[in-house]
PDB file of C-alpha atoms in Angstrom:
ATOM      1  CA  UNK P  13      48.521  28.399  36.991  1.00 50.00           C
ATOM      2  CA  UNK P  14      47.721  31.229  39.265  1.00 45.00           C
ATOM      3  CA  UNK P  15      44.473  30.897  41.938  1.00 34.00           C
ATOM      4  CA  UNK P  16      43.381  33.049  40.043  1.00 40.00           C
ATOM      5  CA  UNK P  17      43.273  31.501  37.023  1.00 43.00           C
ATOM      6  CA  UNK P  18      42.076  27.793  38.123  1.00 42.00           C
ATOM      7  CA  UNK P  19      39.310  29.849  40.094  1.00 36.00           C
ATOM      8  CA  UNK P  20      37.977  31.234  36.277  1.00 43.00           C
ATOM      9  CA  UNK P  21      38.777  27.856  34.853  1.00 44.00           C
ATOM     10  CA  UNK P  22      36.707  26.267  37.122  1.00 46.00           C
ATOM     11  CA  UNK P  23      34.292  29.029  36.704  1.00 39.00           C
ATOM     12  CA  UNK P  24      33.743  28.589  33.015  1.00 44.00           C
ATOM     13  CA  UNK P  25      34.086  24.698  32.921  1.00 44.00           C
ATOM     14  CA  UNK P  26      30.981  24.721  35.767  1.00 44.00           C
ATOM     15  CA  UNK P  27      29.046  27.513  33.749  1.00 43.00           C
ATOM     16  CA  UNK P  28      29.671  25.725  30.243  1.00 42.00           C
ATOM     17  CA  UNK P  29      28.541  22.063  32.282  1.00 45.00           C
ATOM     18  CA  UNK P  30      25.307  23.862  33.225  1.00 42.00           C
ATOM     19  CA  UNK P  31      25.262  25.413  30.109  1.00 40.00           C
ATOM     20  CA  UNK P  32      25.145  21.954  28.581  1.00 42.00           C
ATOM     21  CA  UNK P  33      22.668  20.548  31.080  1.00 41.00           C
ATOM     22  CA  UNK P  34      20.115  23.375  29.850  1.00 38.00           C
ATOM     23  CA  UNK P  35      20.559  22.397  26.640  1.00 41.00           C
ATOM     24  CA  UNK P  36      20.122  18.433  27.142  1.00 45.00           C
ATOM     25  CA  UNK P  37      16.916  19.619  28.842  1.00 39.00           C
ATOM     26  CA  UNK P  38      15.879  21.585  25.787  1.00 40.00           C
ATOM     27  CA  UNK P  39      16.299  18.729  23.603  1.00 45.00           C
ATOM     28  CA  UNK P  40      14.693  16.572  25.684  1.00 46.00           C
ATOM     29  CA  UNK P  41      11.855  18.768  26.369  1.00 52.00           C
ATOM     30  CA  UNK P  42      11.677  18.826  22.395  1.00 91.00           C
ATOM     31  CA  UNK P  43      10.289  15.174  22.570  1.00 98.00           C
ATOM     32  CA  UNK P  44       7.100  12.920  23.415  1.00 98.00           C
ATOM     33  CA  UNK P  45       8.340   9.418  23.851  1.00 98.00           C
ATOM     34  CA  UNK P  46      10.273   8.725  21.076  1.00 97.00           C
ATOM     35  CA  UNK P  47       8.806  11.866  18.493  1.00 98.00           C
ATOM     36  CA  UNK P  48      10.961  15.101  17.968  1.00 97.00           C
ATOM     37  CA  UNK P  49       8.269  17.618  18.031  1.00 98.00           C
ATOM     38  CA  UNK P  50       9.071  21.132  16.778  1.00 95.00           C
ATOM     39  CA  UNK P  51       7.316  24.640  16.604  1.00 96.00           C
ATOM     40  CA  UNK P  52       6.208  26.595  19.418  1.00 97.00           C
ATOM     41  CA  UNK P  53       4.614  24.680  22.122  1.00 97.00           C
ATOM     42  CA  UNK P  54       1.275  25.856  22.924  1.00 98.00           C
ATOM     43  CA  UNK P  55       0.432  28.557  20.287  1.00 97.00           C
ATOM     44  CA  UNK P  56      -2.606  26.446  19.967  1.00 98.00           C
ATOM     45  CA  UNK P  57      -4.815  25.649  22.834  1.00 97.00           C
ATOM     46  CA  UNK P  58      -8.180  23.219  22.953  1.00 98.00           C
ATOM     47  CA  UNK P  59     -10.661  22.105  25.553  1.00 98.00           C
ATOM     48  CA  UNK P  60      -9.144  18.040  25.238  1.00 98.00           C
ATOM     49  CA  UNK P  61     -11.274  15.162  25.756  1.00 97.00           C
ATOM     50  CA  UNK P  62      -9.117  14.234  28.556  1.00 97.00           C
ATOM     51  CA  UNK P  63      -7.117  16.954  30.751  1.00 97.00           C
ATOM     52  CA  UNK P  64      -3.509  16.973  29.884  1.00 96.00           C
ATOM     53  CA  UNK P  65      -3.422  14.964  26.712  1.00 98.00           C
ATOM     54  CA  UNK P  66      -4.202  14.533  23.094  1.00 98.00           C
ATOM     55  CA  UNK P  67      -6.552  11.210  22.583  1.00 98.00           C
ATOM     56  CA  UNK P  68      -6.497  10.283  19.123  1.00 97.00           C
ATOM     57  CA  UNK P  69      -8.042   7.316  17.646  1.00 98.00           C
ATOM     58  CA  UNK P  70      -6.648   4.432  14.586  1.00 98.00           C
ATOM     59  CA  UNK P  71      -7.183   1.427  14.168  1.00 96.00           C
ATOM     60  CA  UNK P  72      -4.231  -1.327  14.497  1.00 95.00           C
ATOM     61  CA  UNK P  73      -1.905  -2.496  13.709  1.00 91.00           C
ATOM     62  CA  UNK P  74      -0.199  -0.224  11.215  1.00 91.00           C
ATOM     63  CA  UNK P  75       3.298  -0.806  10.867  1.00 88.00           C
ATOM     64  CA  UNK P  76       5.018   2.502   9.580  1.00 91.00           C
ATOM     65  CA  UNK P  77       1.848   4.615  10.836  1.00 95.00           C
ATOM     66  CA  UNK P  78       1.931   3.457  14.601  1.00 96.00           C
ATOM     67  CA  UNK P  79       4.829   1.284  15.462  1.00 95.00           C
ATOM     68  CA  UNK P  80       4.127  -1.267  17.778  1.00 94.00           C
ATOM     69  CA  UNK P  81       1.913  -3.960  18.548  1.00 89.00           C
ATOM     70  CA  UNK P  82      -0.517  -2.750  20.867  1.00 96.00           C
ATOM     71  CA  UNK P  83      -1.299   0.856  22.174  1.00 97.00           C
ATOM     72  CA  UNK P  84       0.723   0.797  25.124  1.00 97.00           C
ATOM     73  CA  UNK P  85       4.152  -0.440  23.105  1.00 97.00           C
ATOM     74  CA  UNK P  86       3.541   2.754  20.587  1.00 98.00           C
ATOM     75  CA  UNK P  87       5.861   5.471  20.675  1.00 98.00           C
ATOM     76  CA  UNK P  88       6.645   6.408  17.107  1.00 97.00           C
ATOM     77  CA  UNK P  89       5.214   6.344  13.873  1.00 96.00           C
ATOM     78  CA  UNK P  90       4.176   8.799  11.213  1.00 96.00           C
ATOM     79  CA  UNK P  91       0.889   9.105  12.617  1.00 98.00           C
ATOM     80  CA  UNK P  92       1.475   8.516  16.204  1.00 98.00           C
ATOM     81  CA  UNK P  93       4.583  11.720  15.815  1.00 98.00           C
ATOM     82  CA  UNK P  94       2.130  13.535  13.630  1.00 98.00           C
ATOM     83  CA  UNK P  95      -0.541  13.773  16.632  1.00 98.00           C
ATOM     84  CA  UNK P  96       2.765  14.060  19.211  1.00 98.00           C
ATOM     85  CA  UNK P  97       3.326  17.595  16.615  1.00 98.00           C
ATOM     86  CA  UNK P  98      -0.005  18.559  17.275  1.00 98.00           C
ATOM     87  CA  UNK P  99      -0.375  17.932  20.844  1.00 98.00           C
ATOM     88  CA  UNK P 100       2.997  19.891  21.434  1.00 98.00           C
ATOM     89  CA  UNK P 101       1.621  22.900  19.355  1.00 98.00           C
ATOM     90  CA  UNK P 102      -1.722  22.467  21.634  1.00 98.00           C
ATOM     91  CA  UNK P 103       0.405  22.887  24.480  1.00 98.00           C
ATOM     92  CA  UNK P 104      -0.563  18.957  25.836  1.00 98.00           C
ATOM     93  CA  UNK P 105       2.313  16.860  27.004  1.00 95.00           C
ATOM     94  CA  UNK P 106       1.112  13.732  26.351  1.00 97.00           C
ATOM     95  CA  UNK P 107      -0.465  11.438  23.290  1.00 98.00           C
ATOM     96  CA  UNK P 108      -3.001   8.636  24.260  1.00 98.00           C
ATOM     97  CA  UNK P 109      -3.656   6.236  21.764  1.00 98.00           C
ATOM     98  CA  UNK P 110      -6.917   4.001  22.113  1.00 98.00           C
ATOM     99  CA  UNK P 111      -7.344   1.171  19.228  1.00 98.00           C
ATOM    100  CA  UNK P 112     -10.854   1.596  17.776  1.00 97.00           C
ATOM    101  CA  UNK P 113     -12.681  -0.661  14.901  1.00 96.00           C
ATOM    102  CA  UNK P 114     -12.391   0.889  11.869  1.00 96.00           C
ATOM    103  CA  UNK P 115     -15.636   0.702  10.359  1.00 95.00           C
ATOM    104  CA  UNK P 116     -17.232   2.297  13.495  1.00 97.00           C
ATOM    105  CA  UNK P 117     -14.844   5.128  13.243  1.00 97.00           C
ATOM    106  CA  UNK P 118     -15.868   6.041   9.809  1.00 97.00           C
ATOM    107  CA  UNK P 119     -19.534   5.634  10.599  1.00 96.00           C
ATOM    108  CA  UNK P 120     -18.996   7.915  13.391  1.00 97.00           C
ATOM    109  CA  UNK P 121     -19.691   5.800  16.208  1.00 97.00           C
ATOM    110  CA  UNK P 122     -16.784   5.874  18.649  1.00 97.00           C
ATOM    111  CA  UNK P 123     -16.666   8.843  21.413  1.00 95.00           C
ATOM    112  CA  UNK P 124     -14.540  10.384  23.409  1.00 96.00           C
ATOM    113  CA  UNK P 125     -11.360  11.463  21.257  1.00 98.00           C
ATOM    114  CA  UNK P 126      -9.924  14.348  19.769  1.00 98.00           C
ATOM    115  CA  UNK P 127      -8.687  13.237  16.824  1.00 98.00           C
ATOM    116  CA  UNK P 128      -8.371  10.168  14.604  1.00 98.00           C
ATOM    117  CA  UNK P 129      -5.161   9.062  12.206  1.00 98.00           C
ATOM    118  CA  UNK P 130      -5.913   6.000  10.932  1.00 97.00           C
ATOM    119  CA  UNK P 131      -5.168   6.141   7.226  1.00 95.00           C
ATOM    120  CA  UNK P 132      -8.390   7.147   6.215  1.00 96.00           C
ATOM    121  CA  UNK P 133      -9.508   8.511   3.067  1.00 95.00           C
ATOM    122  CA  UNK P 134     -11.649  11.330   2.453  1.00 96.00           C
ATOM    123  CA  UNK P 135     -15.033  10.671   0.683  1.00 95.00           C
ATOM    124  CA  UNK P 136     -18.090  12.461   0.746  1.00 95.00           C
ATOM    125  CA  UNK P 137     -20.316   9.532   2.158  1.00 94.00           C
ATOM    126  CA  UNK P 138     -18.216   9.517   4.894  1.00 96.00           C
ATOM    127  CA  UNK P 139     -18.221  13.972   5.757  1.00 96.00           C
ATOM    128  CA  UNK P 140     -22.142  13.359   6.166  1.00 96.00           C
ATOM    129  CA  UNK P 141     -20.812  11.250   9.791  1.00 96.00           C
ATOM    130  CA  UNK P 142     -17.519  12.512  10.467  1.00 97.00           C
ATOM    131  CA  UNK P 143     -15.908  16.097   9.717  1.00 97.00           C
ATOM    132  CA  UNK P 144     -12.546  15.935   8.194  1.00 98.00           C
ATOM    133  CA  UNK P 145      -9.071  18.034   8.662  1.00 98.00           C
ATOM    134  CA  UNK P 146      -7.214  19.145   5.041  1.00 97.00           C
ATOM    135  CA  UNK P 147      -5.384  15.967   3.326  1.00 97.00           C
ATOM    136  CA  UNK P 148      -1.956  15.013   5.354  1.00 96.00           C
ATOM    137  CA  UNK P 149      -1.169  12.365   2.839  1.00 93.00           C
ATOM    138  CA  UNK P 150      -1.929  11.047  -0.662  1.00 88.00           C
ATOM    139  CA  UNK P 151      -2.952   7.634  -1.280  1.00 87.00           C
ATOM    140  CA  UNK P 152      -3.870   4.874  -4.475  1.00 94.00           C
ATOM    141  CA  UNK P 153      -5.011   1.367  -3.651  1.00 97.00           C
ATOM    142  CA  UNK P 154      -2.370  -1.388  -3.547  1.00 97.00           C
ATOM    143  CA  UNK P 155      -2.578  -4.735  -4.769  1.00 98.00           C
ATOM    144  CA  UNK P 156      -0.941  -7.492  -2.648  1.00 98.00           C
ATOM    145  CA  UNK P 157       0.365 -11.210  -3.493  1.00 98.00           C
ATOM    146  CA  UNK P 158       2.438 -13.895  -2.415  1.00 98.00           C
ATOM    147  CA  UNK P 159       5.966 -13.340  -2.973  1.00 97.00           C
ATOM    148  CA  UNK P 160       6.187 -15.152  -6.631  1.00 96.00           C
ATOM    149  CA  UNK P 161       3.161 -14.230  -8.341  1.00 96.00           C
ATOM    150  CA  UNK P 162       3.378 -12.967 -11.679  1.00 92.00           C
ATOM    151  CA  UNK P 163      -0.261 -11.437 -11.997  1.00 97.00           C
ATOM    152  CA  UNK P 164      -0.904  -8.537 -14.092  1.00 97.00           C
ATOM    153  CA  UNK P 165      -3.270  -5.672 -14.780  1.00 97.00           C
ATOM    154  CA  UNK P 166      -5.280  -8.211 -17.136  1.00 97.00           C
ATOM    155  CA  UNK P 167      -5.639 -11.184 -14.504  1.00 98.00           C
ATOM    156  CA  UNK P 168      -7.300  -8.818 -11.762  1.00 98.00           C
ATOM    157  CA  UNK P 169     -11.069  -9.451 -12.804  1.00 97.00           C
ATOM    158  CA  UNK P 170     -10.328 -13.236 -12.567  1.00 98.00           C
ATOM    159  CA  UNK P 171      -8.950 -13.489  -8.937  1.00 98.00           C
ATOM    160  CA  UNK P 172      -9.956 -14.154  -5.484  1.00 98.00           C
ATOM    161  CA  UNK P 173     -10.040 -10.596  -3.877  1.00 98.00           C
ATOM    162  CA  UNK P 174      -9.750 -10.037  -0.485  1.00 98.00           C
ATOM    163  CA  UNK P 175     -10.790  -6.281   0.919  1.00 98.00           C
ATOM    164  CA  UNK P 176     -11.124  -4.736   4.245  1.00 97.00           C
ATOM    165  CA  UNK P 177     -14.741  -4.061   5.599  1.00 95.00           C
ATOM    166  CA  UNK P 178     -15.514  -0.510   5.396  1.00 93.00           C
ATOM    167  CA  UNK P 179     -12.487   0.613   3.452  1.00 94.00           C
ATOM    168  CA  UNK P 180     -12.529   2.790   0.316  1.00 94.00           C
ATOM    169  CA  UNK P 181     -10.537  -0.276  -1.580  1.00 95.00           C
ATOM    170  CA  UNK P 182     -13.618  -2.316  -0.748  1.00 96.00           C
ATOM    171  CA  UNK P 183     -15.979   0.007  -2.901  1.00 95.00           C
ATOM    172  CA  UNK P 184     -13.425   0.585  -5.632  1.00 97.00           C
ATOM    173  CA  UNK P 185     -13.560  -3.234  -6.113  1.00 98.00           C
ATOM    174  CA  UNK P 186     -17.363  -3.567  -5.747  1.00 96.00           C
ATOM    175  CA  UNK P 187     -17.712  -0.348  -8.111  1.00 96.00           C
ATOM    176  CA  UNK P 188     -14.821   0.042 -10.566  1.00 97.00           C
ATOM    177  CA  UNK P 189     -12.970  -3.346 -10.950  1.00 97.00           C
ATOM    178  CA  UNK P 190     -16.197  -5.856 -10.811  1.00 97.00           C
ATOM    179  CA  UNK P 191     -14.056  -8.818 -10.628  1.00 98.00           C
ATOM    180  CA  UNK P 192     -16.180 -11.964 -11.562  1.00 97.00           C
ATOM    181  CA  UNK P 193     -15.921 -13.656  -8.282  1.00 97.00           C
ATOM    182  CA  UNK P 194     -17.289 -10.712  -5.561  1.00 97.00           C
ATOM    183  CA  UNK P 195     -14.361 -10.391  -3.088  1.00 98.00           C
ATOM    184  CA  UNK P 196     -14.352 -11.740   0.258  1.00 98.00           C
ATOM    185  CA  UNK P 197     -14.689  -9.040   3.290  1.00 98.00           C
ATOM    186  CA  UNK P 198     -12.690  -9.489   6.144  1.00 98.00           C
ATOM    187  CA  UNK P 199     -13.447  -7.492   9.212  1.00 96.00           C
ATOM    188  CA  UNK P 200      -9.257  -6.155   9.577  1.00 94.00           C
ATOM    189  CA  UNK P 201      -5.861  -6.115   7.952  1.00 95.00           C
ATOM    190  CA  UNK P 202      -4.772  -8.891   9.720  1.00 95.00           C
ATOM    191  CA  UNK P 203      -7.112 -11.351   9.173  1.00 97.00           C
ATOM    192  CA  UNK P 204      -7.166 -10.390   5.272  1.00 98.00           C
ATOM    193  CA  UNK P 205      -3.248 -10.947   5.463  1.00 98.00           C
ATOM    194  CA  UNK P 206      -3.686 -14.301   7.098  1.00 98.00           C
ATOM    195  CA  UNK P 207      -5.880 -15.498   3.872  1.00 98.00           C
ATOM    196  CA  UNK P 208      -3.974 -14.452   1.350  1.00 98.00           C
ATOM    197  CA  UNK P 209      -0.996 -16.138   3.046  1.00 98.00           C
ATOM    198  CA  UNK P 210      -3.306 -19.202   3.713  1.00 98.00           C
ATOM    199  CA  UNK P 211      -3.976 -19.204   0.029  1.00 98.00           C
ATOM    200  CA  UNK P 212      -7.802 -18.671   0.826  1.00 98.00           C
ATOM    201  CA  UNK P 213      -7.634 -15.734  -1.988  1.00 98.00           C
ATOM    202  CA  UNK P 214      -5.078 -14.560  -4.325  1.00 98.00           C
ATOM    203  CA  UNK P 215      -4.478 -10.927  -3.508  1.00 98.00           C
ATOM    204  CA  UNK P 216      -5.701  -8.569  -1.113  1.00 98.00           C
ATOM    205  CA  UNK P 217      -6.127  -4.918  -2.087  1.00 98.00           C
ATOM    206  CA  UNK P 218      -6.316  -1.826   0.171  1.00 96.00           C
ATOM    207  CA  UNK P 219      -3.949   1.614   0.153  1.00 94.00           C
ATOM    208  CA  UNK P 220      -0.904   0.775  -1.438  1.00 93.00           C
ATOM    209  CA  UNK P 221       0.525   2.413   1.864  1.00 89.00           C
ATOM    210  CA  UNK P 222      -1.261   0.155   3.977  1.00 91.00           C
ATOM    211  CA  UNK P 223       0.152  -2.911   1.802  1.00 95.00           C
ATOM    212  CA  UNK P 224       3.930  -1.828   1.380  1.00 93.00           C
ATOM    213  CA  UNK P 225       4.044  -1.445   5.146  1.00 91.00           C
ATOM    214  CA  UNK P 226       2.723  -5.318   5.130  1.00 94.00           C
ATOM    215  CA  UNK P 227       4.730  -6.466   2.776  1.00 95.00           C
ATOM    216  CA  UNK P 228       7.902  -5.226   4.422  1.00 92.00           C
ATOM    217  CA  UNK P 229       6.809  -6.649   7.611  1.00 91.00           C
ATOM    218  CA  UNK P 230       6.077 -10.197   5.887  1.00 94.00           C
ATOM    219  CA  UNK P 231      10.281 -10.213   5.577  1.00 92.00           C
ATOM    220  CA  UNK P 232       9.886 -10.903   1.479  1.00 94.00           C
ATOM    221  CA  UNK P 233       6.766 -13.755   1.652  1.00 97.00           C
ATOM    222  CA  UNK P 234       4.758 -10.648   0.053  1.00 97.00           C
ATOM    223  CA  UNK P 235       5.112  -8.067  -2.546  1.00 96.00           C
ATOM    224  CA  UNK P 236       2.906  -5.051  -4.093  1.00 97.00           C
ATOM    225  CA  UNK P 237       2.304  -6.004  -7.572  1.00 97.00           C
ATOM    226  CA  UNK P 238       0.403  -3.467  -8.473  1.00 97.00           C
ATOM    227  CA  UNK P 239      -1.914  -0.449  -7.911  1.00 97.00           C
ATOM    228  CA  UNK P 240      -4.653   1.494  -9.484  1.00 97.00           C
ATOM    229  CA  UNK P 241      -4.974   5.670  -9.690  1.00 94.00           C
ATOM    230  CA  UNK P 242      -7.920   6.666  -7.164  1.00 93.00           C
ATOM    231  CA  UNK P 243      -7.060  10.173  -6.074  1.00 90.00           C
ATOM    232  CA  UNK P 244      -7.167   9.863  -2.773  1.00 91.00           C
ATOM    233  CA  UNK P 245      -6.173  11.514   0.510  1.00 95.00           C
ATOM    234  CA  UNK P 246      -5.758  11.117   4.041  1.00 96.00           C
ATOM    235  CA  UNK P 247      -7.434  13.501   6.548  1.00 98.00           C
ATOM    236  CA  UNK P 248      -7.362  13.150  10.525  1.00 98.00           C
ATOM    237  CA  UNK P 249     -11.369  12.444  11.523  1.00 98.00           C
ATOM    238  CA  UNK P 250     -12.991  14.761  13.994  1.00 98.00           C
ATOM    239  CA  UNK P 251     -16.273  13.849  16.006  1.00 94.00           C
ATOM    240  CA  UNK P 252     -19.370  15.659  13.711  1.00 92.00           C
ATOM    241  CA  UNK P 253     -19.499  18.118  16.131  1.00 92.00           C
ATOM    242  CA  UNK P 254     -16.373  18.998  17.652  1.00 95.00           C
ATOM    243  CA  UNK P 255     -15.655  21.958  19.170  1.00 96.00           C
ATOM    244  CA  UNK P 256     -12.277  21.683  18.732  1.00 97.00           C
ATOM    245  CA  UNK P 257     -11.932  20.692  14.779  1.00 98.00           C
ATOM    246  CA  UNK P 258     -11.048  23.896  13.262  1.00 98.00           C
ATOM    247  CA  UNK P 259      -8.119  24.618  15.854  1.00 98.00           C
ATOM    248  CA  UNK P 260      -6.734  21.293  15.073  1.00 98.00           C
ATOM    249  CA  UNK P 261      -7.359  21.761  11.248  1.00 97.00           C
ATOM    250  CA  UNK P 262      -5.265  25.103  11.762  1.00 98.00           C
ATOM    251  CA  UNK P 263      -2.157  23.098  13.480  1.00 98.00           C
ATOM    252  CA  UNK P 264      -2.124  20.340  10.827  1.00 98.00           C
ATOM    253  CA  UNK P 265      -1.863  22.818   8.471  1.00 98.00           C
ATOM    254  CA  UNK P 266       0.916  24.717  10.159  1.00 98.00           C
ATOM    255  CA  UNK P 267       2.622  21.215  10.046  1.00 98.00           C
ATOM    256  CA  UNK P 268       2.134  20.414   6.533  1.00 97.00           C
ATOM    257  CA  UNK P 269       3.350  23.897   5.518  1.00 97.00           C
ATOM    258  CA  UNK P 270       6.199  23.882   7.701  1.00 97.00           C
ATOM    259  CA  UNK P 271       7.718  20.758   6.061  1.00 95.00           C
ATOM    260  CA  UNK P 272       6.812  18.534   9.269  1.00 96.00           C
ATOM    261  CA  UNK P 273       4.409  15.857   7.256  1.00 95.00           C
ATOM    262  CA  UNK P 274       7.232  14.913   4.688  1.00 92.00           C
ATOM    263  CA  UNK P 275       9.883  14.428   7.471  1.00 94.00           C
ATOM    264  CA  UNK P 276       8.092  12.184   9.259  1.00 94.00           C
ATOM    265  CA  UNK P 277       7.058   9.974   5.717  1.00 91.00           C
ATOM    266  CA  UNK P 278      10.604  10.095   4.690  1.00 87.00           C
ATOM    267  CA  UNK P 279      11.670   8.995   8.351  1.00 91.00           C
ATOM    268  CA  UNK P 280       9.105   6.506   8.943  1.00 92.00           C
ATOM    269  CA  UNK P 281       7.748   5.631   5.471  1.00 89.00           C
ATOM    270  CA  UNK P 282       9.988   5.172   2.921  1.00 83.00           C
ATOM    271  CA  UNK P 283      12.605   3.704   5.517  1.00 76.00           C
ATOM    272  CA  UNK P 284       9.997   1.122   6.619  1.00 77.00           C
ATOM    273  CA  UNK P 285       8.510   0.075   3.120  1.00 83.00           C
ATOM    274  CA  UNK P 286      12.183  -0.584   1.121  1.00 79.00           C
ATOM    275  CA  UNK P 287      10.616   0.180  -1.970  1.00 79.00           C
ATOM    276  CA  UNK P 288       9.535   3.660  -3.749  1.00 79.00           C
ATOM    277  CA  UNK P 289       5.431   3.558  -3.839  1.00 83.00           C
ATOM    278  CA  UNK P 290       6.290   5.548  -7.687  1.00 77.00           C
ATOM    279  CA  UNK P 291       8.112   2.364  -9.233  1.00 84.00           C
ATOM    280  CA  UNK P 292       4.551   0.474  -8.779  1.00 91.00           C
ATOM    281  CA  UNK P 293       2.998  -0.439 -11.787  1.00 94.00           C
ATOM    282  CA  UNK P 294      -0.406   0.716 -12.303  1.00 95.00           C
ATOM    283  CA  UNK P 295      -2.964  -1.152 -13.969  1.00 97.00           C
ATOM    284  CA  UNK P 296      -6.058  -0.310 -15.265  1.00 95.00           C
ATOM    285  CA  UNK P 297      -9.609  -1.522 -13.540  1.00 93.00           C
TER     286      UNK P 297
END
């Protein structure tokens, strides 16, 4: 080999290297903490609540949705990626998650956020507090039981219920299934899944999302048995008054349309549940 020749050898081995570092950066610019995001970053732009980030709101823990146990662990998640997507499109670099009560967040009385993703269902008591973004996600109400139970659709009015305070499976309950004993309210997911495990009421009914993420985390000591037809959808909550709303609405929608919303539910929720939410039985209230 010639001087020459080793020179343009060395030439294009150092120009493909750099070519190669260029693109790891690409990629890598293409992520916040452990969410691909895709479109063009910043064709979107908002006044954030904070400088330099997107703060969104949920309430934990929501295994599929947000995974992690506490805000600072989170990195992934449908919902955490979905607001990563959005912040990217914004032009923001980073996603802050703060944990938030959830019955306070419907009511509208937590501040200082942009957004909130907490699996919450669109209902017109709710819009007269809170302002709503289109549906990201549709939604029934699941029923969940100790691994073993053989209840059915006709056994529901005669059980111990257990619901979550403030939840949209609490009024369909209350309102549609009128079981004889009136369920028992507990003020999160957590402590509802620590009674039914603790026997102190047979099943525990909230979106059949919310309960096939639990029962895959319970490693087989719980199942979905069950769910009933409510029609309804997820939307990300805006403050009443938000400035920022309708530019948000606008990027969700870009996502949903783009395919973005069913990659990150086939990535994050239908790996993390085990089990196809359409195989469910439904009964009738």
């Amino acid at each position: 080999m010639t001087f020459t020749s080793k020179f343009r050898t060395g030439v294009a081995v150092a120009a493909f290297a750099a070519l190669t570092t260029v693109a790891g950066a690409a990629q890598a610019a293409n992520m916040i903490d452990k969410c691909e995001v895709t479109g063009k970053k910043g064709e979107f732009s908002i006044t954030p609540a904070v400088a330099g980030q997107l703060t969104y709101q949920s309430n934990l823990p929501a295994p599929g949705w947000n995974n992690g146990d506490t805000p600072e662990t989170i990195k992934d998640g449908y919902e955490y990626c979905l607001a990563a997507n959005i912040a990217w499109r914004l032009g923001l670099d980073k996603v802050k998650l703060v944990n938030v009560d959830f019955d306070a967040l419907v009511a509208g009385n937590t501040k200082d956020f942009d957004i909130a993703l907490s699996q919450i269902s669109i209902t017109d008591k709710r819009k007269e507090v809170v302002r709503f973004s289109v549906p990201y996600f549709d939604s029934d109400v699941g029923v969940l039981a100790k691994k073993g139970k053989k209840y059915g659709s006709a056994d529901m009015k005669g059980l111990r219920i257990g619901v979550q305070q403030g939840t949209t499976g609490t009024d369909f309950v209350t309102d549609a299934l009128k079981p004889k004993t009136q369920a028992k309210v507990f003020p999160d997911t957590p402590s509802m899944f620590t009674a039914l495990m603790a026997n102190q009421v047979d099943v525990v009914m909230t979106d059949t999302a919310i309960v096939l993420g639990q029962a895959a985390e319970s490693k087989g000591k719980m199942e979905v048995i069950g769910q009933y037809k409510t029609g309804e959808q997820y939307g990300a909550l805006f403050p009443k008054n938000s400035a920022n709303a309708e530019t948000i609405d606008k990027v969700i929608a870009a996502l949903i349309a783009d395919g973005t919303t069913k990659k990150l539910s086939a990535k994050y929720l239908a790996a993390s549940w085990g089990a196809d939410p359409n195989k469910i039985p439904y009964f009738k209230p």
